[in-house]
Coordinates of C-alpha atoms in Angstrom, one line a residue:
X1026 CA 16.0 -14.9 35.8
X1027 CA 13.0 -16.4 33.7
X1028 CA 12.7 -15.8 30.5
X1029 CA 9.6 -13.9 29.1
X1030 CA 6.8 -16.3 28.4
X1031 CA 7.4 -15.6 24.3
X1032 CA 9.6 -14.6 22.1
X1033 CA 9.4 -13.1 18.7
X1034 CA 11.8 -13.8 16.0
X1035 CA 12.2 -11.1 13.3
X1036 CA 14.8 -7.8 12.3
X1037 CA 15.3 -6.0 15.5
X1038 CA 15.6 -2.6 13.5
X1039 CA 11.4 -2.0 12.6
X1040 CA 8.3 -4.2 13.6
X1041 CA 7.3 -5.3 9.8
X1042 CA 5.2 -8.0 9.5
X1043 CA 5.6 -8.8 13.2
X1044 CA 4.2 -5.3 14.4
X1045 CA 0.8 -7.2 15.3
X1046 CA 2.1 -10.0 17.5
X1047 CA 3.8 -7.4 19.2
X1048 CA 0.4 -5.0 19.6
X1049 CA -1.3 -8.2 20.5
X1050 CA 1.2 -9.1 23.2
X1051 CA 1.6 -5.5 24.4
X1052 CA -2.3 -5.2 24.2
X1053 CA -2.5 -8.3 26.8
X1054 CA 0.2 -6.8 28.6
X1055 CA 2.4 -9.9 28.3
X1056 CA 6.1 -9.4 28.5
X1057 CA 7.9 -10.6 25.6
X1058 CA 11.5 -10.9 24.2
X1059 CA 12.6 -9.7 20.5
X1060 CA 15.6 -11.9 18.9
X1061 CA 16.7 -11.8 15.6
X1062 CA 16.4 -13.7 12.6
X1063 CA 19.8 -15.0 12.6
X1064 CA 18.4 -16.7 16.2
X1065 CA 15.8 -18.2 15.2
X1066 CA 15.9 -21.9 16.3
X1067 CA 15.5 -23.6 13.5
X1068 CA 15.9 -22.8 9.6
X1069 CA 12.7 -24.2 8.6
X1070 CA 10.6 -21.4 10.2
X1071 CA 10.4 -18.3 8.4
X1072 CA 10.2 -14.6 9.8
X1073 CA 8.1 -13.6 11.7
X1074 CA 8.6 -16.2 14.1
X1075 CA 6.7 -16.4 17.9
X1076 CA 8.0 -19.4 20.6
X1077 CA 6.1 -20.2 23.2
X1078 CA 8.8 -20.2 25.8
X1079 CA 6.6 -22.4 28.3
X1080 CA 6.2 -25.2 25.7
X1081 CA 8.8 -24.9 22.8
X1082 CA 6.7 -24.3 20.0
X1083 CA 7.1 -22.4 17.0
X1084 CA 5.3 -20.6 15.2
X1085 CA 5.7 -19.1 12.0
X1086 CA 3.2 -16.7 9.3
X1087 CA 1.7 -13.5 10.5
X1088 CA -1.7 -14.9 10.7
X1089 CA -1.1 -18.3 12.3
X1090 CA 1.0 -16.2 15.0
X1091 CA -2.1 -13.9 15.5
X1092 CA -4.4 -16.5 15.6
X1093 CA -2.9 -18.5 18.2
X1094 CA -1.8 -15.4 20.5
X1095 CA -5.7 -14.3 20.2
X1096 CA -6.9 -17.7 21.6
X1097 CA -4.4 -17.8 24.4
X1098 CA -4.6 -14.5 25.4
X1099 CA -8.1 -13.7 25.0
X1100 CA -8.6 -11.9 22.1
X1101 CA -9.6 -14.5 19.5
X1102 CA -13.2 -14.5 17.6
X1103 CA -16.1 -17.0 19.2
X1104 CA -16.4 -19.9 16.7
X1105 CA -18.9 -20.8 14.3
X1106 CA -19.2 -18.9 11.3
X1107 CA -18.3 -15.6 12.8
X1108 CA -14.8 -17.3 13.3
X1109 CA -14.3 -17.9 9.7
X1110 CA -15.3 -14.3 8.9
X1111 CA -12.7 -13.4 11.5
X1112 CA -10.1 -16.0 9.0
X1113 CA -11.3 -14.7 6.2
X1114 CA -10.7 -10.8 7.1
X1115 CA -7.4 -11.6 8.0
X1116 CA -6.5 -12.9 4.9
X1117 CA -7.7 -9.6 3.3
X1118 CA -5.6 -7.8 5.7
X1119 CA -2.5 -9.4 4.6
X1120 CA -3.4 -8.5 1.1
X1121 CA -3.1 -5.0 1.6
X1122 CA 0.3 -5.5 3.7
X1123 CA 1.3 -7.8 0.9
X1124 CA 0.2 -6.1 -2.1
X1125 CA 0.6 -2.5 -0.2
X1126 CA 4.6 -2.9 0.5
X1127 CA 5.8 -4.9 -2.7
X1128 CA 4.4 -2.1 -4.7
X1129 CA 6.5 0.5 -2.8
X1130 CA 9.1 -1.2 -2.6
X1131 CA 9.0 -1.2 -6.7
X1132 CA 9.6 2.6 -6.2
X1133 CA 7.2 2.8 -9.6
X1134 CA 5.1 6.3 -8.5
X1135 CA 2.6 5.4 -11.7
X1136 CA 1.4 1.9 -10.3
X1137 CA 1.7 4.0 -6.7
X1138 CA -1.0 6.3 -7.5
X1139 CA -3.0 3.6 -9.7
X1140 CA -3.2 1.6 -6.0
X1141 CA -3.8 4.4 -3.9
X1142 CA -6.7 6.0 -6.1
X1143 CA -10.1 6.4 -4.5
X1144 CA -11.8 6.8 -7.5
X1145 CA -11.6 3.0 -9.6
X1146 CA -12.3 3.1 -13.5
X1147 CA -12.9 -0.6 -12.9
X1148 CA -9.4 -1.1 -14.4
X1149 CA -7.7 -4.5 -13.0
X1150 CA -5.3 -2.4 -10.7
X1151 CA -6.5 0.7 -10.1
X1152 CA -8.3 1.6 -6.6
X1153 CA -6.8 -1.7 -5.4
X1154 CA -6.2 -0.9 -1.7
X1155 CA -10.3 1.0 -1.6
X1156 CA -11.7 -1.8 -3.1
X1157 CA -9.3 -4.5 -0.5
X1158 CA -10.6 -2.5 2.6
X1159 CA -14.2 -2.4 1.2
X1160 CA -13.7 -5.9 0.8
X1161 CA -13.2 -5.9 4.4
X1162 CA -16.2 -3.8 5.7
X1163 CA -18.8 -6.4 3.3
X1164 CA -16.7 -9.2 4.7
X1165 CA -18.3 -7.9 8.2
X1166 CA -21.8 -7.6 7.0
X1167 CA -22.1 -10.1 5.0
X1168 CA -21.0 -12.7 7.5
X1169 CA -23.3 -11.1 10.6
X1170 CA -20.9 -8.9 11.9
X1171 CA -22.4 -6.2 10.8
X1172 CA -19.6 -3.4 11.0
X1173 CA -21.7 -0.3 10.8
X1174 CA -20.9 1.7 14.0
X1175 CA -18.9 -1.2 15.9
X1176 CA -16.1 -0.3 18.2
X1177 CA -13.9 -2.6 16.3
X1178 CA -13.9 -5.2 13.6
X1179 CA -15.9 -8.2 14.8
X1180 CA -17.7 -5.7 17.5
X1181 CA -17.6 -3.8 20.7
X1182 CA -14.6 -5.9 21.7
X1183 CA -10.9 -6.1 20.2
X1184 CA -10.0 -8.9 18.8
X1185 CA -6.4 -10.5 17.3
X1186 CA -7.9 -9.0 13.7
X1187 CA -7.9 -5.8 14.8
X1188 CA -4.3 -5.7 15.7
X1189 CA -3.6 -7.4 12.4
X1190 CA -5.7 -4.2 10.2
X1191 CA -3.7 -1.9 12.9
X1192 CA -0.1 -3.1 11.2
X1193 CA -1.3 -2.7 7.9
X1194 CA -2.7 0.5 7.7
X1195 CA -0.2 1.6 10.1
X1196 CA 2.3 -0.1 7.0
X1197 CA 0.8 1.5 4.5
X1198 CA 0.7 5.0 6.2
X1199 CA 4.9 4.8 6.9
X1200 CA 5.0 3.8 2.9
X1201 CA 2.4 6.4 1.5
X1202 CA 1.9 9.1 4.0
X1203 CA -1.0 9.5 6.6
X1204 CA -3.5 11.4 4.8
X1205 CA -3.5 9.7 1.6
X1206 CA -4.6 6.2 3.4
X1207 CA -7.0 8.7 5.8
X1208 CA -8.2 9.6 2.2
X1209 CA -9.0 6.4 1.0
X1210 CA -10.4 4.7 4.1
X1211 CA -12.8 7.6 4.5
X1212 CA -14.6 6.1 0.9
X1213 CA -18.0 5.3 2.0
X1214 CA -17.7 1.7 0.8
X1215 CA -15.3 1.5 3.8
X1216 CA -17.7 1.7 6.1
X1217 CA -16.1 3.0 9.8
X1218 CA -12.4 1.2 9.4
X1219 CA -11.0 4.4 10.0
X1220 CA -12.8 4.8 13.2
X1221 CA -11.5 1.0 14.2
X1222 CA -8.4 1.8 13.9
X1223 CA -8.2 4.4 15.7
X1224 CA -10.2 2.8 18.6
X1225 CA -7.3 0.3 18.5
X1226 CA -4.5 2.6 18.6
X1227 CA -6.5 4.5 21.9
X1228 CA -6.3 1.3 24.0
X1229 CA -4.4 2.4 26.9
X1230 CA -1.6 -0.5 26.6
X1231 CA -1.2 -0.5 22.8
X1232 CA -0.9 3.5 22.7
X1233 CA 1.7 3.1 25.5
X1234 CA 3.5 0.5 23.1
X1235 CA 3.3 2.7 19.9
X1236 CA 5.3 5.4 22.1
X1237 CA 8.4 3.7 22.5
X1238 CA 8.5 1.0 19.3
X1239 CA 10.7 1.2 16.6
X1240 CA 9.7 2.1 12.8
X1241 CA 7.1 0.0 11.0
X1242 CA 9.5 0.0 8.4
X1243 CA 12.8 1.1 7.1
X1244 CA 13.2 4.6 5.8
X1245 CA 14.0 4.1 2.1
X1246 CA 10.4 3.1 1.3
X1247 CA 8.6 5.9 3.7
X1248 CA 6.2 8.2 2.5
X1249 CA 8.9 10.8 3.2
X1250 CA 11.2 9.6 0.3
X1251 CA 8.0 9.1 -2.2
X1252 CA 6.5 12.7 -1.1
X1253 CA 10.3 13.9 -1.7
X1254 CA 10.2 13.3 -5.4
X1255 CA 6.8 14.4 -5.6
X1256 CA 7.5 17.8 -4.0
X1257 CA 9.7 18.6 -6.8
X1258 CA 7.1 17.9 -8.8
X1259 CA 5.2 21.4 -7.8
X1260 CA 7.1 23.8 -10.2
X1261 CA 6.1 21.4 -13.1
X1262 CA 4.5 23.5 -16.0
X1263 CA 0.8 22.2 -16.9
X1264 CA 0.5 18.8 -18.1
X1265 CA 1.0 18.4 -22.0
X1266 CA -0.7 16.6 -24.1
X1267 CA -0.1 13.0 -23.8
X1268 CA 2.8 12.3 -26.0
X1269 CA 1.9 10.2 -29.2
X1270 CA 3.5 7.0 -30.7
X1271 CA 4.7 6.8 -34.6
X1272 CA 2.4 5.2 -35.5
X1273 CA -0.9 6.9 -34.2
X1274 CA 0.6 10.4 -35.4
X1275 CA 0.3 8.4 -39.3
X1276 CA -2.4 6.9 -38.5
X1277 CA -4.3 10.1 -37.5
X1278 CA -2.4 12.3 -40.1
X1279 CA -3.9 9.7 -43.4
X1280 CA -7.6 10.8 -41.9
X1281 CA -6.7 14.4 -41.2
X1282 CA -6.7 14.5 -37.8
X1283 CA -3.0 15.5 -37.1
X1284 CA -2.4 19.0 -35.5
X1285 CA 0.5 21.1 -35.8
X1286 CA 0.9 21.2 -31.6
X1287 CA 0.9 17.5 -31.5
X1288 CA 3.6 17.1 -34.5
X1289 CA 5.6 19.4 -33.2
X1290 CA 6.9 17.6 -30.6
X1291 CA 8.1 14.6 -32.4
X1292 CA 12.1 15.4 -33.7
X1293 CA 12.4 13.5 -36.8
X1294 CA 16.6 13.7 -36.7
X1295 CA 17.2 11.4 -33.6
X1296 CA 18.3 8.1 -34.7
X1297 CA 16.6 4.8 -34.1
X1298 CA 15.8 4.4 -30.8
X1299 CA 16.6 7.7 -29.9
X1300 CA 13.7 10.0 -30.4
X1301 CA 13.5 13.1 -28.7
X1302 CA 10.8 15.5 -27.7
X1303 CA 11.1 18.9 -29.3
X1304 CA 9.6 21.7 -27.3
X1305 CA 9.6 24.9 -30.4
X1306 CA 10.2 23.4 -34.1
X1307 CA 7.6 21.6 -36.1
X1308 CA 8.1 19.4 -39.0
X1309 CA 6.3 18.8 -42.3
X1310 CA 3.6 16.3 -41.3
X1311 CA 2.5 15.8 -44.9
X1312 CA 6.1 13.8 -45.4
X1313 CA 5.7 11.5 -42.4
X1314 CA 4.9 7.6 -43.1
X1315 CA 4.7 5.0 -40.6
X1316 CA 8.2 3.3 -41.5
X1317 CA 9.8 6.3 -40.8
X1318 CA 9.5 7.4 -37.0
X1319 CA 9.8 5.9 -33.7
X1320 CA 8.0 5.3 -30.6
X1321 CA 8.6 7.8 -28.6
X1322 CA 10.6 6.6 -25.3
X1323 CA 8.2 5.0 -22.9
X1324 CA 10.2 5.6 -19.4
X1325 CA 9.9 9.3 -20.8
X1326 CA 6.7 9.6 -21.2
X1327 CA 6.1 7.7 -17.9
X1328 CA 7.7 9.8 -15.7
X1329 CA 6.1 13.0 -17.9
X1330 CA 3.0 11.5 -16.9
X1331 CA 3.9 10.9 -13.2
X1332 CA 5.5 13.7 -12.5
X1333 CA 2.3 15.7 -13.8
X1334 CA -0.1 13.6 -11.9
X1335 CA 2.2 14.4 -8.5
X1336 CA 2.2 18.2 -9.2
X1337 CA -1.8 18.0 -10.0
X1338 CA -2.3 16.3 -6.5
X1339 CA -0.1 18.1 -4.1
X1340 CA -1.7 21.3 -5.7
X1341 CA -5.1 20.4 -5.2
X1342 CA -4.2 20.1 -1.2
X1343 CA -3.5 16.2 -1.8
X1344 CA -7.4 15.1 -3.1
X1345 CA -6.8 14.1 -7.0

């Protein structure tokens, strides 16, 4: 019996990083053979792997893998500069897989919902995955590709980029849920991705592939186990007022600006390093100096924060 013309090297359990050889491959309706890690031939190539079992060679890197599968089986960008868009946009894609899936993997829900916001103060961090995909969509203007009401990415015909943005978004839905990475691709500055990938996934062979392929992922990062948490989050009270450090409450208190509400929450009788919130009793702010009390605990007021910022979102139907 022949072997299938290639064979993709990676863990056998979920698709991962090489979900879009195998949507490319599926897509061209090439026949291919899933192996291991452990099998890789040699232990210089790193997951995902591809072999071209007519020649020997081996591939490694998600977009070296795409590349060469969309110029052998058709799906690879024209040359010229509309070729190096086509680079370039894949290297933004695996930005969002990269930056996307070590953030979750973190299992930090602050950073999570810093990423995820669709609404960027302009803060380093914040609004990262909007402003990576509208990096994307000015990529394609920019460059003459000009992405306003194409079928997909590069224009009315799929291309190995497409099945790369497929994986990620497809990544990032199994990590934060469907509707919050609908939310933030429907951001105007997004142009029509959503509508791309969605053409993608309706290709007859690549929606035929999705129906019977494993998890993108593995369960402990899905959006299930982040949404989880968050659900508990629902019978949070209102959000307090942010909790305040030692030294800002002095600080505030030698101009006059300390209120009782605020200075009742600090418990003056916890040792060092030990400071508790107190929910009733209030203390004479007129005795406090700065030497004298303690930062409040910061993985405390983190998770207050957090867990607030959940509750607020599920409660307004998921938009913040």
């Amino acid at each position: 019996m022949n072997s299938p013309p290639y064979t993709v090297y990676y863990f056998e359990a979920f698709g991962g990083r090489a979900e879009a050889a195998h949507l490319t491959l599926a897509a061209a309706g090439v026949s291919f053979e899933k192996k291991g890690k452990d099998e890789l031939p040699s232990a210089a190539f790193q997951c995902p792997a591809l072999r071209d079992n007519s020649t020997g060679l081996v591939l490694a890197q998600t977009t070296v893998i795409a590349k060469f599968l969309g110029r052998r089986l058709g799906f690879d960008v024209a040359g010229g500069d509309e070729e190096i868009i086509a680079m370039k946009i894949a290297d933004d894609i695996a930005d969002i897989w990269k930056e996307g899936y070590s953030l979750r993997k973190q299992l930090d829900m602050a950073r999570c919902l810093e990423w995820l916001d669709c609404m960027p103060d302009g803060s380093r961090n914040r609004g990262r995955f909007v402003r990576l995909l509208s990096v994307i969509n000015e990529s394609r203007s920019v460059g003459g590709l000009n992405g306003k009401g194409q079928t997909f990415l590069t224009g009315s015909e799929v291309k190995y980029v497409d099945f790369l943005l497929l994986n990620a978004i497809r990544t990032m839905e199994h990590c934060y849920g469907v509707e919050k990475v609908a939310q933030c691709l429907s951001q105007e500055s997004c142009g029509n991705l959503k509508d791309v990938v969605e053409n993608v996934k309706g290709l007859d062979k690549v929606k035929a592939y999705l129906e019977t392929s494993p998890p993108v992922l593995y369960e402990s990062i899905s959006a299930a186990k982040l949404f989880g948490n968050a659900a508990r989050s629902r019978s949070i009270s209102p959000p307090k007022p942010p909790l305040q450090t030692a030294a800002s409450i002095s600080k505030r208190h030698s101009k006059g600006f300390v209120d009782k509400a605020v200075a009742s929450r600090v418990d003056m009788s916890a040792p060092p390093g030990h400071t508790s919130v107190k929910k009733r009793s209030t203390i004479n702010v007129g005795a406090l100096h700065t030497g004298s009390i303690h930062d409040f605990n910061k993985e405390q007021r983190k998770t207050e924060q957090v867990e607030n910022a959940w509750g607020a979102m599920f409660a307004g139907g998921g938009k913040k």
